[in-house]
Coordinates of C-alpha atoms in Angstrom, one line a residue:
X12 CA 37.2 -12.1 -239.4
X13 CA 34.9 -15.3 -238.0
X14 CA 36.6 -16.7 -235.0
X15 CA 38.1 -20.2 -234.9
X16 CA 34.7 -21.0 -233.4
X17 CA 32.3 -20.2 -235.9
X18 CA 35.2 -21.9 -238.8
X19 CA 34.4 -25.2 -237.5
X20 CA 30.6 -23.7 -237.0
X21 CA 31.2 -23.4 -240.7
X22 CA 33.5 -26.5 -241.5
X23 CA 36.0 -24.4 -242.2
X24 CA 37.8 -26.8 -240.3
X25 CA 37.6 -29.8 -238.7
X26 CA 36.4 -31.1 -235.0
X27 CA 36.1 -34.2 -233.6
X28 CA 32.7 -33.0 -232.7
X29 CA 30.1 -34.9 -230.1
X30 CA 26.8 -33.2 -230.6
X31 CA 25.2 -30.9 -232.6
X32 CA 21.7 -29.6 -232.7
X33 CA 19.8 -26.5 -233.6
X34 CA 21.4 -24.3 -231.6
X35 CA 24.4 -26.0 -229.9
X36 CA 27.8 -27.6 -231.4
X37 CA 29.9 -29.3 -228.9
X38 CA 33.7 -30.9 -229.7
X39 CA 36.8 -32.9 -228.3
X40 CA 38.7 -29.8 -227.3
X41 CA 42.3 -30.1 -228.8
X42 CA 44.5 -29.5 -225.9
X43 CA 42.5 -31.7 -223.2
X44 CA 42.6 -30.9 -219.4
X45 CA 41.0 -34.0 -218.7
X46 CA 40.8 -36.9 -219.5
X47 CA 36.9 -35.7 -221.5
X48 CA 37.5 -32.7 -222.2
X49 CA 34.2 -31.2 -224.3
X50 CA 33.9 -27.7 -225.1
X51 CA 29.6 -26.4 -226.2
X52 CA 29.1 -23.4 -228.1
X53 CA 26.0 -21.0 -229.6
X54 CA 25.4 -21.2 -232.3
X55 CA 25.5 -17.7 -232.1
X56 CA 28.5 -16.5 -232.3
X57 CA 28.2 -14.6 -228.4
X58 CA 31.6 -13.8 -227.6
X59 CA 31.5 -12.8 -223.7
X60 CA 29.1 -13.9 -220.5
X61 CA 29.9 -10.4 -220.5
X62 CA 28.0 -9.8 -223.7
X63 CA 24.4 -11.9 -222.8
X64 CA 21.3 -10.5 -223.1
X65 CA 17.6 -11.3 -222.3
X66 CA 17.2 -12.9 -225.7
X67 CA 20.5 -15.5 -225.3
X68 CA 18.8 -16.8 -222.0
X69 CA 17.2 -19.3 -223.8
X70 CA 19.5 -19.8 -225.8
X71 CA 23.0 -20.5 -223.2
X72 CA 19.9 -22.4 -221.0
X73 CA 20.1 -25.2 -224.2
X74 CA 23.9 -25.3 -223.5
X75 CA 24.3 -26.4 -220.4
X76 CA 21.6 -29.2 -221.2
X77 CA 23.1 -30.3 -224.1
X78 CA 26.6 -31.3 -221.8
X79 CA 25.1 -32.1 -218.9
X80 CA 23.6 -34.3 -221.4
X81 CA 27.4 -34.8 -223.2
X82 CA 28.5 -35.8 -219.3
X83 CA 26.1 -38.6 -219.8
X84 CA 26.7 -40.3 -222.4
X85 CA 29.8 -40.0 -221.9
X86 CA 30.4 -41.9 -218.8
X87 CA 30.8 -39.1 -216.3
X88 CA 28.2 -40.7 -213.3
X89 CA 30.8 -39.6 -211.0
X90 CA 30.9 -36.1 -211.6
X91 CA 33.1 -33.5 -213.8
X92 CA 33.7 -29.5 -213.9
X93 CA 31.6 -27.1 -216.2
X94 CA 33.3 -23.8 -216.6
X95 CA 33.1 -21.0 -218.2
X96 CA 35.9 -17.6 -218.9
X97 CA 34.8 -14.3 -219.3
X98 CA 37.3 -12.0 -221.1
X99 CA 41.4 -12.2 -221.5
X100 CA 41.3 -11.2 -217.4
X101 CA 38.6 -14.3 -216.7
X102 CA 41.3 -17.1 -218.9
X103 CA 39.0 -16.7 -222.5
X104 CA 41.0 -17.3 -225.2
X105 CA 38.7 -17.0 -228.4
X106 CA 36.3 -14.5 -228.4
X107 CA 33.1 -17.5 -228.0
X108 CA 30.5 -18.3 -225.4
X109 CA 31.4 -21.5 -224.9
X110 CA 31.6 -24.1 -221.6
X111 CA 34.0 -25.7 -221.0
X112 CA 32.8 -30.2 -219.8
X113 CA 36.2 -31.6 -218.2
X114 CA 35.4 -34.9 -215.9
X115 CA 37.5 -38.6 -216.4
X116 CA 39.8 -37.3 -213.6
X117 CA 39.8 -39.8 -210.2
X118 CA 39.2 -38.6 -206.8
X119 CA 41.8 -37.3 -204.6
X120 CA 42.5 -40.2 -201.7

């Protein structure tokens, strides 16, 4: 059974896509926790960080570089967070590796 993210990659369900290339796809979170909340996912189905192997190094690095480009395009020049949850106990809700790009909050005084 495909995860919701695989269905987004396959265009079976809609998403607000902000970036796509051969290796990854990025779209706005439907339940944002910050003014800018984008999910960057590899197109290869990797369940979590714990499932990475040496062959995935290029894909993961590519996703992180794409996330930085998206942050710049979103105007997050003052900073942002990149969050990766691993496994259910680590807060991962969808069993497909994904990187949260979160930013746009005003700094606390």
